[in-house]
Amino acid sequence: MSRTSLLQHLASPSLCFTLLPCMAYPALAQAEQKTSLVLPETQVSGVSSAPQTSLDTPLPAGSRLNLTALETPASTSSLGNDAISNRNNLTVQDAVTRSPGITSIATPGNGNTALSARGFTGHSSVMTLFDGARLYTGAGSQTFPVDPWMVERIDVIRGPASVLYGEGATGAVINVIAKKPFDGEIHNRLRLGYGSHDRQQLGLDSGGSLTDTLSYRLTLNQQQSNGWVDQGQSRSLALSAALRWQATDDLGFTLAHERGESEPASYFGTPLIAGQYRDSLRAKNYNLRNAVQRYNDEWTRLNTDWTLSDNLSASNQLYYIKSRRHWRNAEAYNWVSSREQLLRGDYLEIKHDQEQIGDRQSFTFNHSLFGLDSRTVVGLEYNRIRFGVANNSPYKDIGSDYIDPWNPAPGYFQSRSPFSPQTDSSTRTFALFAENRLQLSERWSLVTGIRRDQNHIDRSDLRAGTRTDRSLTGGNWRAGLVFAVTDQLSLYGQYSTSEDGVSNLISLNPSQLQMDLTEAKQTEFGLKQQFWSGRGEWTLAAYHIVKKKLLTTDPVTRLAQQVGQQSADGLETSLELALDHGWQVSANASVVRAEYDDFDEVVSGKAVSRAGNRPTNVPRRTANLWLNKALAPSLEAGMGLRYVDARYANTANSVDVPGYTVLDANLGWQALPDVRLGLQVNNLLDRRYAAAQQNSGQQWLMGEPRSLFVTTDYSF
């Protein structure tokens, strides 16, 4: 699709209809004093929650300069605890995908956490942080954070952000912020939940002051379910504990520890029969009787915040991360028409063992530069990561395992390849970074940043007895200009860069270690506005991203080389609106044209060009809508739509996965001052839809059927 045709598409009636409310409401804006988004009054009890986020809420994910969204020259959004907990989000990823342009591509192989943003997919391009700390993803999988019970807020910055967080941040960065200690009387909230498929929940949220200088926060959440597919049992345990000591008015320490243990359902999708979905197979599970998915994660952090003077402050985060993962499954189910059976294969057993220790130190200065008000952050960051892999490669199955699609025999794991340690790698990263905001005039401000990364990877092949190592250096920068038209309206433009590994940095194989980091550049323009006396907000962003140095195949030598290129152009818009009579509207939409500009891959021994094709798992259009209505002072109802367009399952664009629209609803009743009852209905219309795909589109990971979940919250 040409740029001209893209612009024609963006101007189509359907998209204009989507954007019309956003374009109309700013006309209601008035030149008034700066104010936050005003929401309908609701009765609040129990543990103190984070305030409602808005465009004038500081957004750490977008900058370390403590800028609000209105002051940040980038597309950002934030989901507060109320929005996360009141919109039927079973996981952190469910919550994230309700923000503009973010979609889930979760499969068991990536830890059920991978995302797609602005045409770029997977953990190597869409980074997830936890409280600002980064787990370096190995072999494409990350398994924490997942549980939204421990989450206070989720901040999102879309587009390249390597200038802030290093390589691996081309599509977006998701910062999941845990619930924090707070001052005041101790409050507790206990949740009991039960619903469809024998889903059970027991949650505790407790916090408050222990002394004048000591406060705490403790969350605990245990869930289990029998699942909606055969052999679909799952369980999880999530713990978050934090202790804050305010030593003086200017010096504070926070020690936090999180632990996640989960055994998700061993479900690898519903196979297609002769390329067609069969609803009669929807609840079948084709995995093994002794299949395993087991994840254990631990995060420990010590944060120090020190105000040295009115113009100088320091912040330090020391962290230790440990992750253990174990898979044992049969992952591929292919239809064999001659036998009218499925051939079950890919008997894979894999263990990941990862440890990471890191420290980030930064200083913030308020000063004068060329006679202008200026704020500067300088800092450094160090990480050391050990990543070990054990598996049964080269994954040679024992014999042929044909199964009846309608009556599958579970079977047991079987492989000719013994399970043993394969690789062990040690990665050291060091970075220097700086950001600056210069107030050029009353209305104009310039935000700049620069970062320099040094990565050294030392990899040992334990079976071959060989060793390889490589140093990879990266440098990124951004410059953005913000024009505050009024206190409630800002326009911005920015240019930013990013870098990704050709795969996940800490698990590059010997051939990938010889490659450079990929490079991406983005140009973005947008506007953000509060209007209608702070009762409404809307944003609009347009961007162009080009990513170079993709691994592609030389048509002559058929060897890998870094000459590939991928680009993406798109629009994103969002609207938050508080209306009379207790109505609240949250809506967003995005459209993206993503394609390979230069990309060849080997097919049947020949190099085939994929130029002009759309990357896998990238929908053209996405949209979200959530409506809330206060029916009475103690009663409220909500309803939301999620729309994801069709996606391709392979680079040839020969297999697609249909789009879907899913309707969710909930009801909340404050039955007593300390008792709240809730009802959640997911997939209200019981739509059959593919939430993700596996095995190049030959298996669809189906979304959960209509389900009900009843909760009781007791505050004391």
XYZ file of C-alpha atoms in Angstrom:
716
model
C 0.000 0.000 0.000
C 1.412 3.413 -0.971
C 1.529 6.407 1.334
C -1.211 8.024 -0.761
C -3.480 5.027 -0.414
C -2.745 4.918 3.291
C -3.891 8.524 3.670
C -7.027 7.676 1.702
C -7.641 4.769 4.066
C -7.136 6.966 7.106
C -9.727 9.348 5.710
C -12.276 6.584 5.170
C -15.815 7.097 6.548
C -15.424 4.297 9.088
C -12.352 5.822 10.678
C -13.759 9.339 10.485
C -16.811 8.094 12.349
C -14.506 6.687 15.027
C -12.635 9.963 15.379
C -15.682 12.251 15.103
C -16.450 12.402 18.833
C -12.825 13.204 19.540
C -12.862 16.039 17.020
C -16.147 17.490 18.221
C -15.651 17.665 21.925
C -12.605 19.972 21.926
C -14.922 22.673 20.629
C -16.445 22.675 24.085
C -13.085 23.600 25.653
C -12.932 26.780 27.697
C -9.996 28.884 28.790
C -10.085 27.921 32.434
C -7.581 27.073 35.126
C -5.785 23.738 34.819
C -7.839 20.962 36.391
C -7.810 17.187 36.540
C -10.374 14.906 34.984
C -13.530 15.003 37.099
C -15.195 11.630 37.525
C -18.629 10.710 38.869
C -18.754 10.386 42.616
C -18.436 6.826 43.848
C -18.447 5.355 47.304
C -14.955 4.260 48.306
C -14.030 1.944 51.131
C -11.131 -0.257 52.084
C -7.496 0.131 51.149
C -6.533 3.487 49.757
C -6.251 3.374 45.985
C -4.219 5.455 43.588
C -5.832 8.662 42.333
C -7.467 8.665 38.934
C -4.858 9.255 36.255
C -5.221 12.051 33.718
C -3.193 14.096 31.256
C -1.735 16.180 34.092
C -0.580 13.131 36.088
C 3.224 12.635 36.133
C 4.080 9.696 33.900
C 7.442 8.053 34.735
C 7.281 5.677 31.743
C 7.478 8.574 29.286
C 10.399 10.371 30.939
C 12.525 10.412 34.093
C 11.937 14.171 34.285
C 8.623 13.701 36.161
C 6.668 15.206 33.275
C 2.927 14.969 32.847
C 1.418 13.559 29.680
C 0.690 17.120 28.516
C 4.380 17.955 28.902
C 5.728 14.774 27.249
C 6.429 14.802 23.480
C 5.283 11.224 22.963
C 2.136 9.114 22.838
C 1.476 7.972 26.390
C -1.392 6.580 28.426
C -1.990 5.392 31.948
C -4.447 2.974 33.532
C -5.173 3.473 37.210
C -6.100 0.774 39.693
C -9.832 1.468 39.394
C -9.776 1.093 35.613
C -7.717 -2.097 35.889
C -9.906 -3.755 38.517
C -13.290 -2.613 37.175
C -12.907 -3.671 33.541
C -12.848 -7.472 33.791
C -9.103 -7.830 33.345
C -7.961 -11.344 34.219
C -4.303 -10.508 33.565
C -2.027 -7.504 33.305
C -1.897 -8.105 29.549
C -5.704 -7.907 29.333
C -5.518 -4.484 30.969
C -2.725 -3.264 28.693
C -4.629 -4.209 25.533
C -7.424 -1.810 26.493
C -5.001 1.074 25.775
C -4.600 2.406 22.202
C -2.912 0.202 19.625
C -1.706 -2.603 21.942
C -2.776 -6.179 21.182
C -1.962 -9.507 22.777
C -0.071 -12.253 20.947
C 0.130 -14.442 24.046
C 1.033 -18.113 23.621
C 2.499 -20.625 26.094
C 5.868 -20.362 24.357
C 6.265 -16.659 25.185
C 4.945 -17.062 28.739
C 1.462 -15.812 27.710
C 2.718 -12.227 27.939
C 3.896 -11.091 24.478
C 2.344 -7.980 22.911
C 2.165 -6.165 19.574
C 2.415 -2.378 19.155
C 2.790 -0.072 16.145
C 3.555 -2.940 13.778
C 6.261 -4.577 15.933
C 5.761 -7.723 17.959
C 7.167 -9.846 20.753
C 9.354 -9.251 23.774
C 12.294 -8.129 21.639
C 10.311 -5.067 20.452
C 7.635 -4.436 23.108
C 9.255 -4.158 26.532
C 7.518 -4.775 29.861
C 8.949 -3.193 33.023
C 7.986 -3.817 36.622
C 8.319 -0.721 38.791
C 10.799 0.670 36.280
C 13.023 -2.434 36.435
C 13.598 -4.549 33.358
C 13.882 -8.302 33.117
C 16.080 -9.098 30.122
C 13.945 -11.521 28.155
C 15.581 -14.798 27.177
C 14.435 -17.085 24.343
C 11.297 -15.027 23.749
C 9.583 -15.709 27.058
C 8.641 -13.613 30.073
C 6.247 -14.848 32.744
C 5.937 -11.897 35.147
C 4.031 -9.702 35.919
C 0.656 -11.256 35.119
C -1.632 -10.836 38.145
C -3.427 -7.421 38.207
C -4.316 -7.692 41.923
C -0.886 -6.315 42.912
C -0.945 -3.485 40.362
C -1.477 0.177 41.235
C -1.048 1.621 37.745
C 0.091 0.705 34.246
C 1.905 3.367 32.201
C 2.453 3.006 28.464
C 4.738 4.897 26.089
C 4.245 3.961 22.451
C 6.969 4.088 19.859
C 10.770 3.813 20.190
C 12.002 4.314 23.766
C 15.518 2.851 23.781
C 16.792 6.278 24.844
C 15.140 5.532 28.192
C 15.434 1.759 28.600
C 18.033 0.397 26.187
C 17.612 -2.096 23.346
C 14.295 -3.886 22.868
C 11.860 -0.964 22.926
C 10.797 -0.155 19.362
C 7.033 -0.753 19.520
C 6.214 0.312 23.086
C 7.237 0.147 26.732
C 4.803 -1.049 29.396
C 5.632 -0.052 32.985
C 3.623 -2.045 35.523
C 3.685 -0.273 38.890
C 3.021 -2.300 42.039
C 0.794 -1.086 44.862
C 2.723 1.144 47.256
C 2.796 1.668 51.016
C 0.753 4.661 52.166
C 0.529 6.747 55.313
C -2.435 6.652 57.611
C -4.674 4.165 59.341
C -4.233 0.512 58.400
C -6.850 -0.684 55.921
C -7.491 -4.215 54.732
C -9.501 -5.679 51.901
C -10.370 -9.344 51.559
C -11.772 -10.715 48.296
C -13.563 -14.020 47.761
C -14.505 -14.935 44.205
C -16.151 -17.840 42.429
C -17.292 -18.345 38.856
C -17.605 -20.438 35.729
C -15.329 -23.441 35.206
C -14.842 -23.646 38.974
C -12.718 -20.512 38.968
C -11.808 -19.467 42.534
C -10.039 -16.430 43.972
C -8.809 -15.519 47.450
C -7.191 -12.093 47.646
C -5.853 -9.857 50.421
C -4.764 -6.221 50.178
C -3.459 -4.582 53.343
C -1.570 -1.365 53.991
C -1.022 1.662 56.174
C 1.315 3.169 58.764
C 3.070 1.055 61.378
C 4.795 4.062 62.981
C 5.247 7.729 62.134
C 8.054 6.825 59.744
C 7.249 3.245 58.757
C 4.470 2.096 56.386
C 3.746 -1.070 54.482
C 1.714 -2.684 51.710
C 0.933 -6.383 51.368
C -1.066 -8.048 48.592
C -1.719 -11.746 48.217
C -3.801 -13.378 45.513
C -4.465 -17.064 44.933
C -6.463 -18.331 41.955
C -7.323 -21.682 40.460
C -9.658 -23.004 37.792
C -10.650 -26.260 36.124
C -10.616 -24.419 32.801
C -12.992 -24.431 29.858
C -10.975 -26.938 27.804
C -10.289 -30.570 28.664
C -7.342 -30.910 31.038
C -7.444 -27.138 31.417
C -6.637 -26.867 35.103
C -4.601 -23.858 36.214
C -3.444 -22.255 39.433
C -1.459 -19.213 40.466
C -0.147 -17.448 43.543
C 0.984 -13.816 43.521
C 2.588 -12.037 46.476
C 3.725 -8.426 46.772
C 5.165 -6.951 49.970
C 6.689 -3.511 50.452
C 8.042 -1.631 53.471
C 8.792 2.094 53.352
C 10.942 3.921 55.891
C 10.828 7.683 55.736
C 14.072 8.298 57.600
C 13.788 12.082 57.283
C 11.635 14.491 55.339
C 14.247 14.338 52.570
C 15.316 10.695 52.648
C 13.175 7.592 52.124
C 13.823 3.882 51.553
C 11.416 1.304 50.122
C 12.169 -2.420 50.220
C 9.841 -4.514 48.045
C 9.578 -8.184 47.182
C 7.262 -9.863 44.672
C 6.770 -13.536 44.001
C 4.749 -15.238 41.302
C 4.038 -18.955 41.012
C 1.815 -20.181 38.227
C 0.817 -23.308 36.370
C -1.313 -22.102 33.444
C -3.494 -24.411 31.402
C -1.424 -26.576 29.040
C -3.444 -25.515 26.011
C -1.768 -24.967 22.644
C -4.830 -24.224 20.601
C -7.552 -25.782 18.506
C -6.231 -27.325 15.250
C -7.758 -26.450 11.902
C -9.224 -29.335 9.898
C -8.347 -28.929 6.213
C -7.767 -25.244 6.948
C -11.186 -24.795 8.578
C -12.171 -24.113 12.172
C -14.554 -26.691 13.663
C -16.567 -25.496 16.622
C -17.052 -29.061 17.829
C -13.324 -29.164 18.649
C -13.349 -25.914 20.626
C -13.102 -27.503 24.070
C -10.716 -30.329 23.101
C -7.168 -30.396 24.408
C -4.564 -32.183 22.290
C -1.687 -31.893 24.714
C -0.196 -34.725 26.764
C -1.403 -36.250 29.993
C 1.886 -35.337 31.713
C 2.245 -31.906 30.098
C 3.922 -29.222 32.212
C 3.924 -25.449 32.300
C 5.403 -24.109 35.515
C 6.697 -20.582 36.174
C 8.387 -19.184 39.284
C 9.467 -15.535 39.480
C 10.959 -13.427 42.270
C 11.689 -9.692 42.217
C 13.422 -7.849 45.061
C 14.073 -4.098 44.952
C 15.518 -1.451 47.247
C 14.583 2.097 46.239
C 16.282 5.127 47.749
C 14.921 8.632 47.191
C 16.938 11.553 48.527
C 16.199 15.257 48.197
C 19.554 16.941 48.713
C 18.291 20.495 48.147
C 15.493 22.388 46.466
C 17.275 21.933 43.142
C 18.948 18.545 43.493
C 17.553 15.070 44.148
C 18.893 11.549 43.771
C 17.256 8.198 43.145
C 18.689 4.696 43.277
C 17.145 1.297 42.565
C 19.033 -1.881 43.421
C 17.265 -5.036 42.257
C 17.603 -8.792 42.083
C 15.435 -10.928 39.787
C 15.184 -14.702 39.592
C 13.046 -16.654 37.135
C 12.525 -20.390 36.667
C 10.431 -21.814 33.820
C 9.624 -25.373 32.760
C 7.728 -26.560 29.676
C 7.002 -30.174 28.630
C 4.430 -30.410 25.863
C 3.459 -31.667 22.442
C 2.937 -28.339 20.716
C 2.050 -29.002 17.043
C -1.123 -30.658 15.711
C -1.266 -30.904 11.908
C -4.165 -32.291 9.882
C -3.255 -35.196 7.582
C -6.030 -35.470 5.029
C -4.977 -38.909 3.723
C -5.544 -40.424 7.173
C -8.183 -37.938 8.394
C -6.221 -37.646 11.598
C -3.952 -35.179 13.366
C -0.219 -35.725 13.480
C 0.902 -34.637 16.929
C 4.528 -33.537 17.155
C 7.018 -31.040 18.562
C 7.592 -32.928 21.787
C 9.530 -30.198 23.579
C 10.891 -30.100 27.102
C 12.616 -26.847 28.022
C 13.847 -25.285 31.241
C 14.994 -21.701 31.700
C 17.054 -20.653 34.702
C 17.671 -16.910 34.939
C 19.204 -14.585 37.525
C 19.718 -10.864 37.181
C 21.206 -8.233 39.460
C 21.200 -4.576 38.559
C 21.455 -1.035 39.842
C 20.254 2.294 38.463
C 21.416 5.626 39.856
C 20.113 8.978 38.691
C 20.374 12.646 39.721
C 17.842 15.348 38.913
C 18.914 19.001 38.683
C 16.732 22.084 38.438
C 18.894 24.847 37.032
C 19.216 27.654 34.548
C 20.551 27.101 31.019
C 21.186 30.085 28.736
C 19.007 32.052 31.128
C 16.100 29.613 30.706
C 14.492 27.278 33.251
C 15.855 23.780 32.806
C 15.595 20.352 34.390
C 18.218 17.656 33.761
C 18.461 13.994 34.715
C 21.768 12.141 34.445
C 22.393 8.583 35.475
C 23.928 5.204 34.922
C 22.688 1.629 34.974
C 24.395 -1.742 35.345
C 23.049 -5.275 34.891
C 24.537 -8.736 35.088
C 22.359 -11.558 33.769
C 22.950 -15.291 33.840
C 20.686 -17.342 31.582
C 20.778 -21.132 31.387
C 18.807 -23.395 29.063
C 18.231 -27.130 29.276
C 16.172 -28.976 26.670
C 15.773 -32.102 24.564
C 16.988 -30.608 21.279
C 17.159 -31.519 18.452
C 13.596 -32.488 19.449
C 13.368 -35.869 17.701
C 9.992 -37.394 18.500
C 9.561 -41.133 18.917
C 7.528 -42.506 16.015
C 4.351 -41.130 14.531
C 1.659 -40.002 16.889
C -1.620 -39.862 14.996
C -4.690 -38.939 17.004
C -8.411 -38.663 16.358
C -9.380 -34.950 16.364
C -12.773 -35.700 17.912
C -11.540 -38.210 20.506
C -7.888 -37.378 21.145
C -5.861 -39.777 23.268
C -3.819 -37.744 25.785
C -0.674 -39.885 25.580
C 2.639 -39.242 27.317
C 5.782 -37.298 26.547
C 8.217 -39.219 24.325
C 11.432 -38.117 22.647
C 14.564 -39.717 21.200
C 16.608 -36.719 22.331
C 17.670 -36.756 25.989
C 16.905 -33.802 28.224
C 20.157 -32.115 29.307
C 21.738 -28.663 29.812
C 22.341 -26.939 26.479
C 23.675 -23.399 26.917
C 24.758 -21.041 29.627
C 25.260 -17.349 28.976
C 26.454 -14.388 30.988
C 25.503 -10.899 29.858
C 26.800 -7.636 31.283
C 25.223 -4.335 30.353
C 26.290 -0.828 31.245
C 24.553 2.383 30.263
C 24.938 6.141 30.681
C 21.882 8.312 30.075
C 20.747 11.916 30.277
C 17.504 13.845 29.700
C 16.729 17.527 29.664
C 13.662 19.743 29.535
C 14.364 23.328 28.521
C 11.591 25.900 28.914
C 12.148 28.001 25.788
C 9.270 30.369 26.552
C 6.012 30.439 28.441
C 4.483 28.075 25.871
C 7.388 26.292 24.168
C 9.549 23.561 25.720
C 12.243 21.278 24.331
C 12.690 17.731 25.688
C 15.855 15.862 24.695
C 17.551 12.653 25.727
C 20.601 10.539 24.984
C 21.735 7.078 26.048
C 24.827 4.967 25.452
C 24.752 1.204 26.059
C 27.559 -1.340 26.202
C 26.518 -5.010 26.153
C 28.867 -7.962 26.423
C 27.524 -11.509 25.925
C 29.537 -14.587 26.849
C 27.836 -17.792 25.668
C 28.882 -21.397 26.319
C 27.535 -24.385 24.381
C 27.607 -27.060 27.082
C 27.163 -29.971 24.668
C 29.703 -28.979 22.058
C 32.113 -27.536 24.620
C 32.497 -24.305 22.660
C 32.375 -20.675 23.701
C 31.502 -17.453 21.849
C 31.402 -13.874 23.002
C 30.544 -10.501 21.518
C 30.287 -6.887 22.564
C 27.402 -4.875 21.170
C 27.333 -1.115 21.516
C 24.228 0.987 21.158
C 23.475 4.675 21.176
C 20.078 6.350 21.048
C 18.627 9.828 21.271
C 15.406 11.753 20.979
C 14.327 15.365 20.633
C 10.800 16.593 21.123
C 9.149 19.997 20.983
C 5.992 20.774 22.985
C 3.776 23.818 22.378
C 1.296 24.548 25.187
C -1.477 26.303 23.257
C -3.332 26.663 26.561
C -2.924 25.105 29.979
C -5.212 22.310 28.772
C -4.030 21.875 25.169
C -0.579 20.905 23.919
C 0.831 20.071 20.500
C 4.048 18.096 20.091
C 6.477 16.651 17.609
C 9.383 14.318 18.259
C 12.137 12.324 16.603
C 13.387 9.233 18.426
C 15.531 6.182 17.822
C 15.705 2.663 19.187
C 17.611 -0.592 18.862
C 16.602 -4.241 19.109
C 18.545 -7.446 18.969
C 17.928 -9.718 15.996
C 16.468 -11.911 18.723
C 16.416 -11.594 22.509
C 19.793 -10.176 23.572
C 20.760 -12.656 26.300
C 19.919 -15.763 24.243
C 21.500 -14.962 20.869
C 22.991 -18.029 19.184
C 26.550 -17.989 17.737
C 25.426 -16.857 14.268
C 23.163 -14.146 15.704
C 26.024 -12.912 17.879
C 27.841 -11.916 14.707
C 25.038 -9.520 13.784
C 24.622 -5.903 14.831
C 21.655 -4.514 16.712
C 18.734 -3.531 14.509
C 18.024 0.200 14.260
C 14.707 2.054 14.207
C 13.800 5.717 13.747
C 10.447 7.382 14.425
C 8.849 10.697 13.563
C 5.700 11.481 15.537
C 3.247 14.379 15.826
C 0.283 14.671 18.129
C -1.984 16.685 20.374
C -3.415 16.242 23.856
C -6.234 18.211 25.416
C -8.346 18.498 28.523
C -11.697 20.158 27.945
C -15.144 20.793 29.328
C -13.917 21.980 32.728
C -11.692 18.944 33.121
C -14.481 16.418 32.456
C -12.986 15.300 29.170
C -9.634 14.435 27.619
C -8.617 13.411 24.134
C -5.396 12.612 22.311
C -4.347 12.126 18.705
C -0.988 10.849 17.419
C 0.410 10.165 13.944
C 3.729 8.367 13.452
C 6.168 6.919 10.916
C 8.699 4.232 11.963
C 11.443 2.618 9.883
C 13.386 -0.340 11.263
C 16.575 -1.427 9.475
C 19.129 -4.255 9.707
C 16.566 -7.049 9.783
C 17.970 -10.507 9.179
C 17.177 -11.497 5.620
C 18.423 -14.146 3.178
C 20.809 -13.368 0.358
C 19.098 -14.611 -2.848
C 22.414 -15.870 -4.262
C 24.347 -17.288 -1.306
C 21.200 -18.020 0.775
C 23.088 -16.816 3.831
C 21.655 -14.487 6.469
C 22.544 -10.835 6.148
C 21.371 -7.610 7.770
C 19.832 -5.664 4.908
C 16.141 -6.065 5.671
C 13.784 -3.205 6.446
C 10.319 -2.856 7.963
C 8.172 0.264 8.234
C 4.964 1.324 9.952
C 2.661 4.343 9.595
C -0.335 4.888 11.813
C -2.838 6.956 13.744
C -3.933 6.559 17.370
C -6.662 8.417 19.226
C -8.253 8.222 22.660
C -11.140 9.857 24.527
C -12.023 10.036 28.238
C -15.298 11.719 29.113
C -17.383 12.150 32.281
C -20.999 12.991 31.406
C -24.008 13.967 33.449
C -26.163 11.422 35.251
C -23.215 9.205 36.192
C -22.092 8.267 32.675
C -18.399 7.786 31.948
C -16.910 6.973 28.513
C -13.454 5.600 27.725
C -12.670 4.960 24.053
C -9.679 4.578 21.782
C -8.887 3.452 18.247
C -5.817 2.882 16.107
C -4.952 2.088 12.523
C -1.525 1.016 11.271
C 0.010 0.196 7.894
C 2.944 -2.088 8.594
C 4.931 -3.900 5.922
C 8.267 -5.396 5.035
C 10.107 -3.022 2.712
C 12.979 -5.443 2.110
C 12.855 -8.975 3.426
C 13.764 -12.396 1.978
C 13.436 -15.810 3.607
C 14.289 -19.350 2.523
C 11.345 -21.474 1.362
C 12.087 -24.997 0.078
C 15.728 -24.054 -0.396
C 15.011 -20.851 -2.323
C 15.094 -17.225 -1.219
C 11.606 -15.715 -1.527
C 10.906 -11.999 -1.222
C 8.307 -10.894 1.340
C 8.556 -7.206 0.433
C 5.157 -5.522 0.702
C 3.750 -8.152 3.070
C 2.405 -7.353 6.505
C 4.339 -8.785 9.490
C 2.712 -11.623 11.405
C 0.341 -10.925 14.299
C -0.144 -7.271 13.334
C -3.784 -6.117 12.922
C -4.544 -3.063 10.805
C -7.185 -1.703 13.162
C -7.957 -1.998 16.870
C -10.497 -0.241 19.074
C -11.734 -0.271 22.661
C -14.818 1.185 24.278
C -15.883 1.109 27.918
C -19.069 2.692 29.304
C -19.711 3.135 33.014
C -23.015 4.191 34.574
C -23.716 5.063 38.188
C -27.221 3.620 38.553
C -27.481 4.720 42.188
C -25.122 6.024 44.893
C -24.180 2.433 45.746
C -24.774 0.719 42.388
C -22.833 0.979 39.125
C -22.647 -0.970 35.876
C -20.066 -1.185 33.111
C -19.894 -2.557 29.595
C -16.984 -2.723 27.185
C -16.108 -3.689 23.610
C -12.757 -4.978 22.381
C -12.122 -5.028 18.621
C -9.082 -6.541 16.908
C -8.798 -6.742 13.118
C -7.647 -9.825 11.203
C -3.960 -10.756 11.398
C -1.643 -12.846 9.232
C -0.087 -15.969 10.721
C 2.946 -16.134 8.406
C 5.246 -13.812 6.516
C 3.868 -15.067 3.191
C 0.468 -13.614 4.200
C -1.133 -16.841 2.976
C -2.766 -17.762 6.293
C -4.850 -15.294 8.238
C -6.579 -15.292 11.602
C -9.998 -13.585 11.609
C -10.671 -10.461 13.623
C -13.077 -10.322 16.512
C -15.271 -8.111 18.663
C -15.898 -9.151 22.260
C -18.403 -7.647 24.691
C -17.797 -7.681 28.467
C -20.012 -6.376 31.268
C -19.990 -5.995 35.034
C -22.077 -4.842 37.970
C -20.920 -3.490 41.351
C -23.055 -2.999 44.478
C -21.901 -1.442 47.755
C -24.264 -3.563 49.805
C -22.874 -2.367 53.147
C -20.316 0.290 54.088
C -17.661 -2.440 54.304
C -19.060 -5.023 51.863
C -19.032 -4.728 48.069
C -20.508 -7.342 45.733
C -19.474 -7.666 42.109
C -20.525 -9.594 39.021
C -18.304 -9.905 35.937
C -19.485 -11.353 32.637
C -16.754 -11.950 30.074
C -17.570 -12.555 26.412
C -21.223 -11.758 27.059
C -22.354 -12.811 23.574
C -20.294 -16.037 23.701
C -18.355 -15.209 20.548
C -16.104 -17.833 18.987
C -12.846 -16.076 18.293
C -9.115 -16.716 17.983
C -7.248 -14.659 20.556
C -3.848 -15.798 19.172
C -2.341 -18.374 16.830
C 0.196 -21.178 17.026
C 2.033 -23.345 14.476
C 1.907 -20.787 11.616
C -1.844 -20.402 11.963
C -2.667 -24.134 11.953
C -3.813 -23.839 15.592
C -6.021 -21.134 17.020
C -5.815 -20.308 20.707
C -9.498 -19.659 21.257
C -10.823 -17.005 23.565
C -12.693 -18.124 26.649
C -16.443 -18.737 26.181
C -18.985 -16.697 28.082
C -18.124 -16.867 31.770
C -19.447 -15.394 35.007
C -17.486 -14.440 38.095
C -18.971 -13.273 41.399
C -16.858 -11.412 43.968
C -17.309 -10.299 47.562
C -14.984 -7.626 48.930
C -14.872 -7.081 52.687
C -13.004 -4.042 53.992
C -11.891 -3.703 57.587
